[in-house]
CSV table of C-alpha atoms in Angstrom, one decimal:
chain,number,residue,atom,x,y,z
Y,1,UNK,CA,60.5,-15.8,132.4
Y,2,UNK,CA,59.9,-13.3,135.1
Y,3,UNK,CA,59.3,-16.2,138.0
Y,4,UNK,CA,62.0,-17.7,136.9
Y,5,UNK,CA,64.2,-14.8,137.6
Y,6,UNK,CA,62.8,-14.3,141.1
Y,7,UNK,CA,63.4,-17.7,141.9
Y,8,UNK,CA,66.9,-17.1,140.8
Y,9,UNK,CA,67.2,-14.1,142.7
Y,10,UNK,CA,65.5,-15.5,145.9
Y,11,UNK,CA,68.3,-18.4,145.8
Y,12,UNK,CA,71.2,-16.3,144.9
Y,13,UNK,CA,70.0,-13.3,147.9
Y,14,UNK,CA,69.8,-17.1,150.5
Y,15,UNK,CA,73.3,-17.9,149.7
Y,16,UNK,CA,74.6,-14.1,150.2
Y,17,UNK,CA,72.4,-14.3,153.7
Y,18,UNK,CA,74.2,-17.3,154.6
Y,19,UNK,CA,77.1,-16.5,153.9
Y,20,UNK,CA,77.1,-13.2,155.9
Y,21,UNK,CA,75.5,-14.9,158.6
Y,22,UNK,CA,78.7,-17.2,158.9
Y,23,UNK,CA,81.1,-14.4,158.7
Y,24,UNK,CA,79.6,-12.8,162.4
Y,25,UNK,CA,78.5,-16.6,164.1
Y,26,UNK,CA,80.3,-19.6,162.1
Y,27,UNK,CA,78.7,-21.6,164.7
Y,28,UNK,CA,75.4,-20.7,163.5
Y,29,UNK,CA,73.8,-22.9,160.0
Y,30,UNK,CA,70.9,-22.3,158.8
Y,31,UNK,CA,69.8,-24.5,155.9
Y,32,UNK,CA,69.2,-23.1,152.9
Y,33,UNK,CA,66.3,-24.6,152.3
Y,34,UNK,CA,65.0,-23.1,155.4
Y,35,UNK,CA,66.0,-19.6,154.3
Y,36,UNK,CA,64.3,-19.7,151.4
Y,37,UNK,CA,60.8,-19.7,152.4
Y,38,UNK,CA,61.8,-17.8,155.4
Y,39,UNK,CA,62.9,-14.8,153.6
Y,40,UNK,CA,60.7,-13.1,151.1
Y,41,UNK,CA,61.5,-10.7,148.5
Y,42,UNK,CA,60.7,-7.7,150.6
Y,43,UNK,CA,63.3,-8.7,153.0
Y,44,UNK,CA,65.7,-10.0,150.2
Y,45,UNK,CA,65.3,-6.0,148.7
Y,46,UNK,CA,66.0,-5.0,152.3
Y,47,UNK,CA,69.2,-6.6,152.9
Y,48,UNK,CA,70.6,-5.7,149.1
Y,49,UNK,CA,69.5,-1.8,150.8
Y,50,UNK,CA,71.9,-2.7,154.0
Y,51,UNK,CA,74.7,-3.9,152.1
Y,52,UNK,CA,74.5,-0.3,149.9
Y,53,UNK,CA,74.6,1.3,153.4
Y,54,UNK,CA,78.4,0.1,153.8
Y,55,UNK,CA,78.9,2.8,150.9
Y,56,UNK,CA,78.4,-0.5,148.2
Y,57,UNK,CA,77.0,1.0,144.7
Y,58,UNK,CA,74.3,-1.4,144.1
Y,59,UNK,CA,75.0,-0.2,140.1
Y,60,UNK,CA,78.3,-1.5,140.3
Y,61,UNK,CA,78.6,-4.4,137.5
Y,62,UNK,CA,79.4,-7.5,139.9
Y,63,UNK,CA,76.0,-7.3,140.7
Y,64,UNK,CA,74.3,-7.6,137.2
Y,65,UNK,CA,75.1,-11.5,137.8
Y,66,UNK,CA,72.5,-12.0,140.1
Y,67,UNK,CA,69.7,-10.2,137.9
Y,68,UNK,CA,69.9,-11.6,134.6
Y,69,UNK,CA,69.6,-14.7,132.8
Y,70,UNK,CA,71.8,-17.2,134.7
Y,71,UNK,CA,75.2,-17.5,133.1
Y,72,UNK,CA,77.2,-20.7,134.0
Y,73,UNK,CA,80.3,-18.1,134.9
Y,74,UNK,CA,83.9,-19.7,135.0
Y,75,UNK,CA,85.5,-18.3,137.8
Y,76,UNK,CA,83.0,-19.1,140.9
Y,77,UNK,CA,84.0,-23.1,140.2
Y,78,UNK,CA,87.9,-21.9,139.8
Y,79,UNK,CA,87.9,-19.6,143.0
Y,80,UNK,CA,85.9,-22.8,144.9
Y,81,UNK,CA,88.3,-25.1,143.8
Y,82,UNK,CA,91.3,-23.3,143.8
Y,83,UNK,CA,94.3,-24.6,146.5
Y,84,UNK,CA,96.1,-21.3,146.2
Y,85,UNK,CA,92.8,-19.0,146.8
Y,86,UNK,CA,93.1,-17.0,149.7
Y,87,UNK,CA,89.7,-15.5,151.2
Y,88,UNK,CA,91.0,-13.9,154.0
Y,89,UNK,CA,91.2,-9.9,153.3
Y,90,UNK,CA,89.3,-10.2,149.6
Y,91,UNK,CA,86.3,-8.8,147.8
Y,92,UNK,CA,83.5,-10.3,150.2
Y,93,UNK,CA,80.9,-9.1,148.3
Y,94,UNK,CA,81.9,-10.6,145.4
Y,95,UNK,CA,82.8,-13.7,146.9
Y,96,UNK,CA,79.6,-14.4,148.2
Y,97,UNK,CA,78.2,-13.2,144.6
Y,98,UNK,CA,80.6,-16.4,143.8
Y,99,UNK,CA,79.5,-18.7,146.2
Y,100,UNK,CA,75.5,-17.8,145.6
Y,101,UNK,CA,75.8,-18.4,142.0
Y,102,UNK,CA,77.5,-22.0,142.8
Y,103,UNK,CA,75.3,-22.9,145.2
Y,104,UNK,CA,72.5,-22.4,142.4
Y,105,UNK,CA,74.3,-24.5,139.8
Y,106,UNK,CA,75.1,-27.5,142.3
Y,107,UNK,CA,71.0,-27.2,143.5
Y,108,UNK,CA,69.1,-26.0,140.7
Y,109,UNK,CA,71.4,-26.4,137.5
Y,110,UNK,CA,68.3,-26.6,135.2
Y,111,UNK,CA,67.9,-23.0,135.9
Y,112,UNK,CA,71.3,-22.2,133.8
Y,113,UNK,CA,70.5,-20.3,130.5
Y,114,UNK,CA,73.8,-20.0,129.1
Y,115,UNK,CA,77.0,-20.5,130.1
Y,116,UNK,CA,80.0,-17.8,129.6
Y,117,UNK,CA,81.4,-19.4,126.4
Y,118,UNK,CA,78.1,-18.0,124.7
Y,119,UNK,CA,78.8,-14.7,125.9
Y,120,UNK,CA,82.6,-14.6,124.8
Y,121,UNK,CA,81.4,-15.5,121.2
Y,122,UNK,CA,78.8,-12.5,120.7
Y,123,UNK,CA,81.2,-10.2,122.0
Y,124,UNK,CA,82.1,-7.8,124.8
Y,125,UNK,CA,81.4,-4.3,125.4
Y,126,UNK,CA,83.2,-1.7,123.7
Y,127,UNK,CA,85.9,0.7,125.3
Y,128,UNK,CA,86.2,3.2,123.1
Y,129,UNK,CA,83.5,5.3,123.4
Y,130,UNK,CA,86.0,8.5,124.7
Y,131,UNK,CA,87.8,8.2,121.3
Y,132,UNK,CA,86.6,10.8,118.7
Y,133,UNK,CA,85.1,9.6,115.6
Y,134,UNK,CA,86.4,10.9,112.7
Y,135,UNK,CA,84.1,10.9,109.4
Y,136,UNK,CA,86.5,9.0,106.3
Y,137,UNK,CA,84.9,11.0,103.8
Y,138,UNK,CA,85.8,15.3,104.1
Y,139,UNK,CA,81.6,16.4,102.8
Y,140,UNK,CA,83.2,19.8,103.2
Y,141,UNK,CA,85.8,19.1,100.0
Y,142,UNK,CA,82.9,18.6,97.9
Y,143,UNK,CA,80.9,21.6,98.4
Y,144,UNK,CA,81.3,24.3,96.0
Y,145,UNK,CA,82.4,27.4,96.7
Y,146,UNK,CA,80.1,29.8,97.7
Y,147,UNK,CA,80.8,33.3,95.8
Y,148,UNK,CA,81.6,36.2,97.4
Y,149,UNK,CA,79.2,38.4,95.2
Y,150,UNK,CA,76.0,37.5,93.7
Y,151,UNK,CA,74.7,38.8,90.6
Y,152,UNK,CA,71.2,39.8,90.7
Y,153,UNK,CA,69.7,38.2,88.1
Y,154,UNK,CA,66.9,39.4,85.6
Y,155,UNK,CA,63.5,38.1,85.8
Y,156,UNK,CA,60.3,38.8,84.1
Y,157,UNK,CA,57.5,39.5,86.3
Y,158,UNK,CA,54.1,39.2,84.7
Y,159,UNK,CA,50.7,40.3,86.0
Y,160,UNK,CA,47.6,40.0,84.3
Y,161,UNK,CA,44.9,42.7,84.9
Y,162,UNK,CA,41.9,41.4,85.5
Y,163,UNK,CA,39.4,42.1,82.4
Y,164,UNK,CA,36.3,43.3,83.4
Y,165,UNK,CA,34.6,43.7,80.1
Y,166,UNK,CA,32.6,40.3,78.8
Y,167,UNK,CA,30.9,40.0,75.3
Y,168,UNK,CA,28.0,38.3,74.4
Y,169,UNK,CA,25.6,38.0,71.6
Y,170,UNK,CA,22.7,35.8,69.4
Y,171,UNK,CA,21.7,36.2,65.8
Y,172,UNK,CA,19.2,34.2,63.6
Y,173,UNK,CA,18.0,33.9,59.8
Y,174,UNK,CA,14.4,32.9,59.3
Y,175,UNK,CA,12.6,32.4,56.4
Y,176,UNK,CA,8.4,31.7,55.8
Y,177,UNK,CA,6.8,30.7,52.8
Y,178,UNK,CA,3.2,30.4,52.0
Y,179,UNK,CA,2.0,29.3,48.9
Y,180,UNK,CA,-2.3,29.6,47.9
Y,181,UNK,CA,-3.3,28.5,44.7
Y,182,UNK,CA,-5.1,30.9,42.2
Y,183,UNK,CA,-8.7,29.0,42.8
Y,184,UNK,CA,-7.9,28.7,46.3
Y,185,UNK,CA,-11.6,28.7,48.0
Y,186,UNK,CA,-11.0,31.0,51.0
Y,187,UNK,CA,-9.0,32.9,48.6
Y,188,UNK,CA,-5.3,35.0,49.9
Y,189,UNK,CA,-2.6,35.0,48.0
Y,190,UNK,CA,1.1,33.3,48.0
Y,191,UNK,CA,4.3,35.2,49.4
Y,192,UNK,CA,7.7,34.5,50.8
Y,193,UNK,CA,9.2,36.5,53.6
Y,194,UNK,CA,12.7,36.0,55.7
Y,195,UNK,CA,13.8,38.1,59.0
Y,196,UNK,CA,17.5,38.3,60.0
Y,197,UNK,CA,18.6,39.4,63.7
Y,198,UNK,CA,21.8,40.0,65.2
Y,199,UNK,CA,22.4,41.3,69.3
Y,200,UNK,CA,25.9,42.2,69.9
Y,201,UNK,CA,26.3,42.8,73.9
Y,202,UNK,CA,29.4,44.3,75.4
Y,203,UNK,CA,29.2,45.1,79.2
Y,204,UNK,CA,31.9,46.2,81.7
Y,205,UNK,CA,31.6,45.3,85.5
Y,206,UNK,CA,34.4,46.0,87.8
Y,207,UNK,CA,32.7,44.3,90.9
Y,208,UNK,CA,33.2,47.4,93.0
Y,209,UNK,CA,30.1,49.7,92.3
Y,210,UNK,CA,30.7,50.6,88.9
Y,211,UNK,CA,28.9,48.9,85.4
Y,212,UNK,CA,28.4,50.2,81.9
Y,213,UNK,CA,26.5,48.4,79.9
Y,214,UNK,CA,25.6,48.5,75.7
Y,215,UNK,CA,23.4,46.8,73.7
Y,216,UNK,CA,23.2,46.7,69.7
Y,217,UNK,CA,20.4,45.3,68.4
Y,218,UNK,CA,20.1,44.9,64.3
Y,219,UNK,CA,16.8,43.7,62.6
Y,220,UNK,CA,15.5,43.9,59.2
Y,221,UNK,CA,12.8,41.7,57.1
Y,222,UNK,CA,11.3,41.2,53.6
Y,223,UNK,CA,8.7,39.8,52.3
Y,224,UNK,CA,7.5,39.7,48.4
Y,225,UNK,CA,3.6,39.4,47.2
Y,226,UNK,CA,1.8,38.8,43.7
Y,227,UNK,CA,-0.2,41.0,44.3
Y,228,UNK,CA,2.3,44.3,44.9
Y,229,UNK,CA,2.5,45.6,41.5
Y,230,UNK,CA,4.5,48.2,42.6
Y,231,UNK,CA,7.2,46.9,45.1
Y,232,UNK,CA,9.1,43.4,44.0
Y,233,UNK,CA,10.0,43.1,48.0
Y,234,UNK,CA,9.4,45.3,51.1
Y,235,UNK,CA,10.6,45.5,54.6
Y,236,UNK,CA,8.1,43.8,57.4
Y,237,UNK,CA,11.2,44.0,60.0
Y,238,UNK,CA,13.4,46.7,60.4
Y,239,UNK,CA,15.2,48.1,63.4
Y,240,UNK,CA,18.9,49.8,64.9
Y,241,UNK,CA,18.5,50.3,68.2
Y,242,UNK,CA,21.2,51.2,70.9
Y,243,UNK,CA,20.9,51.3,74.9
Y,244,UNK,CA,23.9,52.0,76.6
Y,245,UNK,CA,23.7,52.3,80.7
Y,246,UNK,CA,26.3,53.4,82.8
Y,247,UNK,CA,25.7,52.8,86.4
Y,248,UNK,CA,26.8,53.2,90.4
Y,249,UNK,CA,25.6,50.6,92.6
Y,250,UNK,CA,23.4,51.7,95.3
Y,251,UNK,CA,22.7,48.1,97.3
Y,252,UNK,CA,23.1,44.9,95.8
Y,253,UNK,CA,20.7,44.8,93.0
Y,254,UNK,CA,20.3,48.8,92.7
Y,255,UNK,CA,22.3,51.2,90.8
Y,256,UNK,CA,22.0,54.6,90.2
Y,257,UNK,CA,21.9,54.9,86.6
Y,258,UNK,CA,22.0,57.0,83.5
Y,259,UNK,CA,20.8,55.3,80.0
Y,260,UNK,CA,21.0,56.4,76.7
Y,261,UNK,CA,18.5,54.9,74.2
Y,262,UNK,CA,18.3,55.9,70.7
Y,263,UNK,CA,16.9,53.9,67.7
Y,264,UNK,CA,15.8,54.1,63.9
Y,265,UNK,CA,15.5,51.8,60.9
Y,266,UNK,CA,17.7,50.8,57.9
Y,267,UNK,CA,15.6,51.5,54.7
Y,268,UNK,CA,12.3,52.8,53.7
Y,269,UNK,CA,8.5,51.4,55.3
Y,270,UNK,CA,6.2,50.6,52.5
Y,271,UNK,CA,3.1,49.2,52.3
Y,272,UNK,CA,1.4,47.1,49.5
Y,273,UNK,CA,0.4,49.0,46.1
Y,274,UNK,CA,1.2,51.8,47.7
Y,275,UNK,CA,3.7,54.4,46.5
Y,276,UNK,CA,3.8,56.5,49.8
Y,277,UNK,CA,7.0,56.3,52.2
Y,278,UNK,CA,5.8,55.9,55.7
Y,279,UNK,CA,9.3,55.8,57.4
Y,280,UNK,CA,12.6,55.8,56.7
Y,281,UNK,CA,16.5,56.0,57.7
Y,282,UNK,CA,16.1,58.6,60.1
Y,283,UNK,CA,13.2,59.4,60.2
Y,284,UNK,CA,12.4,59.2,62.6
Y,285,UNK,CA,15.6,58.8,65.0
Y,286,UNK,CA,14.7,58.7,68.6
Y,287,UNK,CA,17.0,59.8,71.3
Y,288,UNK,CA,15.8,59.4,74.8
Y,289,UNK,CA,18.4,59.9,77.8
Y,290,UNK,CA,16.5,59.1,81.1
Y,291,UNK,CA,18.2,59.5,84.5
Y,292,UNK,CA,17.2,57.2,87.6
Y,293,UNK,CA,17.8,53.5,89.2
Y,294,UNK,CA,19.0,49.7,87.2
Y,295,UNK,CA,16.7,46.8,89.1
Y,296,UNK,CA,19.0,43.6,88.5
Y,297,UNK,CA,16.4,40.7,88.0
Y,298,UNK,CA,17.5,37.2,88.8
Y,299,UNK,CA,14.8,34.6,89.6
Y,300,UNK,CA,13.8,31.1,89.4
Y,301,UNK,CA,17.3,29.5,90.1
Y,302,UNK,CA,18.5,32.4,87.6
Y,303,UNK,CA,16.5,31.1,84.9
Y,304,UNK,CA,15.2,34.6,84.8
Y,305,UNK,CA,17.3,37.0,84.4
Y,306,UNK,CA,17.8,41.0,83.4
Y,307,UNK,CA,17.0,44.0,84.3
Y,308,UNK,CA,14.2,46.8,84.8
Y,309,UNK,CA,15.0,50.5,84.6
Y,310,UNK,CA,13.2,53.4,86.0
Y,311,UNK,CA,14.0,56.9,84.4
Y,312,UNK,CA,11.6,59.6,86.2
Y,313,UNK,CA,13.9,62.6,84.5
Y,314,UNK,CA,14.3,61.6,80.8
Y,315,UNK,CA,14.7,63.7,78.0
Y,316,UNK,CA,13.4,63.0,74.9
Y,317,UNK,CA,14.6,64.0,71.4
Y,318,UNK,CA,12.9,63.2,67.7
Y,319,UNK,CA,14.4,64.0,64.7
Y,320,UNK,CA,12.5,63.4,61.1
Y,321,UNK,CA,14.5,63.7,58.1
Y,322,UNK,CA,11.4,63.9,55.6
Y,323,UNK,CA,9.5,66.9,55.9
Y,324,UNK,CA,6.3,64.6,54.6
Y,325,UNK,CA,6.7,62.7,57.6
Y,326,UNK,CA,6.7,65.5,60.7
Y,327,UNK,CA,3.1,65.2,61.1
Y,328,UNK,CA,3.1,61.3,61.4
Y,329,UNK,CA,5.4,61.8,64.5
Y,330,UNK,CA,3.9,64.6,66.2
Y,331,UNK,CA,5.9,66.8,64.9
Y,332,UNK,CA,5.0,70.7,64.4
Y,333,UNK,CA,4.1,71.0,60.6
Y,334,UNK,CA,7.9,72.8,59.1
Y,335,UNK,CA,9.8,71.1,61.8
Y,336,UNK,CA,12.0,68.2,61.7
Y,337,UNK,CA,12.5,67.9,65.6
Y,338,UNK,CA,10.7,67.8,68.9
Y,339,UNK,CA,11.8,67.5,72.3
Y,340,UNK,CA,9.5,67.1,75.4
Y,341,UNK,CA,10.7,65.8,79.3
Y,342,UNK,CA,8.8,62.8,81.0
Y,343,UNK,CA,9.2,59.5,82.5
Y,344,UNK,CA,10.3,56.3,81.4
Y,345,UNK,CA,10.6,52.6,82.1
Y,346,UNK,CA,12.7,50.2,80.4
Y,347,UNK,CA,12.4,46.3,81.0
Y,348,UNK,CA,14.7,43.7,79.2
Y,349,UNK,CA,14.1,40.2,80.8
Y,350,UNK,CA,15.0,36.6,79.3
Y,351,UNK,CA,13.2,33.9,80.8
Y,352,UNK,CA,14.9,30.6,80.2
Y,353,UNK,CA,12.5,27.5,80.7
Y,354,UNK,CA,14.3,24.7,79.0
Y,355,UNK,CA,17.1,24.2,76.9
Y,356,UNK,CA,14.7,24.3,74.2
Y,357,UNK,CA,12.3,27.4,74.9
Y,358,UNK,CA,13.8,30.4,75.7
Y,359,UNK,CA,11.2,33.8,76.1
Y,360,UNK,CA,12.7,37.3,75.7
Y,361,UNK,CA,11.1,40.3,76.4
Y,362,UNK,CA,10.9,43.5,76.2
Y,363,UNK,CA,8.8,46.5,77.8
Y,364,UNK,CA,9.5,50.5,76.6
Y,365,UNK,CA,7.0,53.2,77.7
Y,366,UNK,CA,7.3,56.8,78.0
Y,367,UNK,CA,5.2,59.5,78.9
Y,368,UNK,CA,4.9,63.2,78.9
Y,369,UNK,CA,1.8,63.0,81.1
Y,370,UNK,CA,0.4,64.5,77.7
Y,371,UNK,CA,1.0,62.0,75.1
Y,372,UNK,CA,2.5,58.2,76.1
Y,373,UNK,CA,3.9,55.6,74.2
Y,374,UNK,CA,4.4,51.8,75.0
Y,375,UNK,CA,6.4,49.0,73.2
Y,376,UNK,CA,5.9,45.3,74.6
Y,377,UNK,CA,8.0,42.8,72.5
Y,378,UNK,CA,7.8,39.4,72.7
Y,379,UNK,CA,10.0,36.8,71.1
Y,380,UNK,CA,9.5,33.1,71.9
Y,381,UNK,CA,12.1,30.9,71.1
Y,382,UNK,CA,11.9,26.6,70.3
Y,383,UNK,CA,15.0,25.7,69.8
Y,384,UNK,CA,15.1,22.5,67.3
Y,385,UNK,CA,18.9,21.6,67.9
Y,386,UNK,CA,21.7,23.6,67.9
Y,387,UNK,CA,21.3,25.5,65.1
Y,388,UNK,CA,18.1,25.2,64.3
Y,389,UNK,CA,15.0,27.3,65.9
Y,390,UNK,CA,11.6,28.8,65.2
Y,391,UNK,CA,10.8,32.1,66.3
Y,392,UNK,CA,7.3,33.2,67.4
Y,393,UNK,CA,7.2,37.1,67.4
Y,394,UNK,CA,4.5,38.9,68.9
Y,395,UNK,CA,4.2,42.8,69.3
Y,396,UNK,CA,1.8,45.1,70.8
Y,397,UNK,CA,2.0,48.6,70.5
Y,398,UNK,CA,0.0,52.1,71.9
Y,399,UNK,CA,1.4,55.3,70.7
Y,400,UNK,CA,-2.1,58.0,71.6
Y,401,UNK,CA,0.6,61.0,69.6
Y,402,UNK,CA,-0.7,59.0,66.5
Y,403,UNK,CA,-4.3,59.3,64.5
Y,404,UNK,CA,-6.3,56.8,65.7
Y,405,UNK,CA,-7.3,54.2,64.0
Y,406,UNK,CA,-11.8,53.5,63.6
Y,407,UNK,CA,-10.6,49.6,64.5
Y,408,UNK,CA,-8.0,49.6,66.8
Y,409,UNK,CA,-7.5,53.2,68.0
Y,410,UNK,CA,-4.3,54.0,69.7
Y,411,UNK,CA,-3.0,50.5,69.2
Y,412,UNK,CA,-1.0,48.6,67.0
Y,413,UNK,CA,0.0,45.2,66.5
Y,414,UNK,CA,2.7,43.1,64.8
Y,415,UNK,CA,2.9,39.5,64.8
Y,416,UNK,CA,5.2,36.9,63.1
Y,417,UNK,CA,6.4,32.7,62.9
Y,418,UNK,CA,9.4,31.6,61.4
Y,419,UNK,CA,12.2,28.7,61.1
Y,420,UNK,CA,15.5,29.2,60.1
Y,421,UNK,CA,19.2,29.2,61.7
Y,422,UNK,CA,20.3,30.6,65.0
Y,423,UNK,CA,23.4,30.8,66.7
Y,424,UNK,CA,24.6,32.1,70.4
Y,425,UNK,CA,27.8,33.4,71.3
């Protein structure tokens, strides 16, 4: 398409050559055919430059003839063959326009796109673009109003505090039986026993330096033999302790804390065929308030988690409500209370291996740097299904504020299996 429309051009910028040469020397002719290879496009642009130097607007529409597709126009044929048409004094410009575009249809007519009859029926250009344009629909009429006062209107404007406090807790009921027949050759004897526990946590965190953390623990076991002829049942588990810790963080796992932990029993100790009390509802009730620094433990992917305290000021208070058992507790002879200053540690750790073994413990010491005592618990947990679970309970204990025992001295021990129900919430 584009040769095409030099070669167009090239013929049309010939004839307007010629004829200009004929208006200054109508002696001179130069064929066309001539011209054409003569002249090149360079000079063709150079002679459409020198006509716009006679003040000619090169934009002016006559010339958009010449430069698109070729039109088979009406009027250069009319004006060509025309008796009454008078060149003399007329657009000479256009005429050779005119007389270019003939000359192209007589020589090269194959050339001719369309012809103006084409034109006429897609339509001309439009006129009335200086006209304003008025819309036929008024948006404005169906706008409402806008009032001149608005009413504020009421709203209700929620916010949530954010709740610091979270609560937690797990609780179990175990039983164990073991059954020996009378002629049994190892001998022993048959007994039943069950152990209920129940850990109620409520802890406050406020993510900006500040904790207070509390701990209830409940415990209490039975267990009946044949052979006490005095006691139907009697306690092998039996515990109320509270630890409440209020701290100020110090770094990111350190707090400067104070903790309060105080602890006692629900009913009377017994032992078997034996009439003696050797505990008891407060007595004794320990109080121990220690002052120092919270450890946050969180290991192994946070499978172990908790937290160690270190009390080096801690006060220490023990209350027995039985006279009979002052002397059992280190306590003066006509006294029911002692208080003494030490040191203390506190562990509490839960170490979570599966989804089916869980290991808490639990480490309590305390010393006067005269007397010391130290607690390690130990509860192993196999969790059957989701409310099922067998508890293995071991317990180690050294209290040297005791008589010692010919066996085992300063220490004691406490041991237990059982299967039962468990819940976590």
């Amino acid at each position: 398409m584009i040769s095409r429309h030099i070669l167009i051009t090239a013929l049309a910028m010939m004839a307007i050559t010629s004829n200009a040469q004929r208006t200054k020397n109508s002696k001179q002719d130069i064929s066309p055919v001539v011209k054409a290879y003569v002249d090149s496009l360079v000079n063709c642009k150079a002679r459409i430059d020198s006509l716009s130097s006679s003040r000619e607007d090169l934009s002016d529409a006559k010339y958009f003839r010449l430069f698109t597709p070729l039109t088979f126009y009406h009027s250069p044929a009319e004006n060509m063959l025309s008796i009454s048409h008078d060149r003399q004094g007329g657009d000479k410009v256009g005429d050779a326009i005119e007389e270019a575009l003939l000359n192209v249809y007589l020589n090269r007519p194959d050339l001719v796109a369309i012809t103006e009859a084409d034109l006429k029926k897609t339509g001309g250009i439009r006129e009335d673009f200086d006209k304003t344009v008025k819309p036929k629909v008024d948006l404005s009429s169906h706008v409402a109003p806008k009032p001149d006062n608005v009413d504020d209107i009421p709203m209700d404007v929620m916010i949530k505090k954010p709740n610091f406090w979270s609560f937690s807790g797990d609780g179990f009921l175990q039983f164990l039986q073991n059954y020996v027949s009378g002629n049994w050759y190892k001998g022993g004897e048959s007994n039943y026993s069950m152990v209920g526990s129940l850990t109620l946590k409520a802890n406050y965190n406020n993510k900006s330096k500040l904790k207070f953390d509390n701990m209830l623990e409940l415990k209490l076991g039975f267990q009946t033999s044949r052979a006490d002829t005095l006691h139907k049942f009697k306690t092998n588990n039996d515990l109320i302790r509270y630890t409440g810790k209020i701290g100020l963080q110090a770094t990111k796992r350190w707090y400067y804390t104070l903790q309060l932990l105080a602890y006692t029993q629900f009913t009377r100790g017994l032992k078997s065929n034996d009439s003696y009390v050797y505990s008891d509802f407060m007595s004794p009730l320990n109080i121990n308030l220690g002052l120092g620094m919270d450890y946050t433990v969180e290991a192994f992917n946070k499978r172990l988690k908790g937290n160690v305290n270190l009390s080096p000021f801690s006060f220490n208070f023990r209350y027995v409500g039985r006279s009979s058992l002052a002397a059992a507790n280190a306590i003066s002879e006509g006294h029911k209370t002692k208080e003494d200053f030490g040191s203390q540690l506190t562990s509490d750790l839960t170490w979570t291996f599966s989804d089916m073994v869980r290991w808490k413990t639990r480490i309590y010491a305390y010393t006067t740097y005269e007397r010391t005592e130290i607690e390690w618990e130990n509860t192993l947990t196999l969790q059957v299904s989701k409310y099922i679970s067998t508890n293995i309970f071991i317990y180690p204990r050294f209290d040297d504020s005791t008589t010692r025992d010919e066996d085992m001295g300063y220490w004691q021990f406490k041991e237990y299996c059982s299967l039962g129900f468990s819940y976590n919430f």
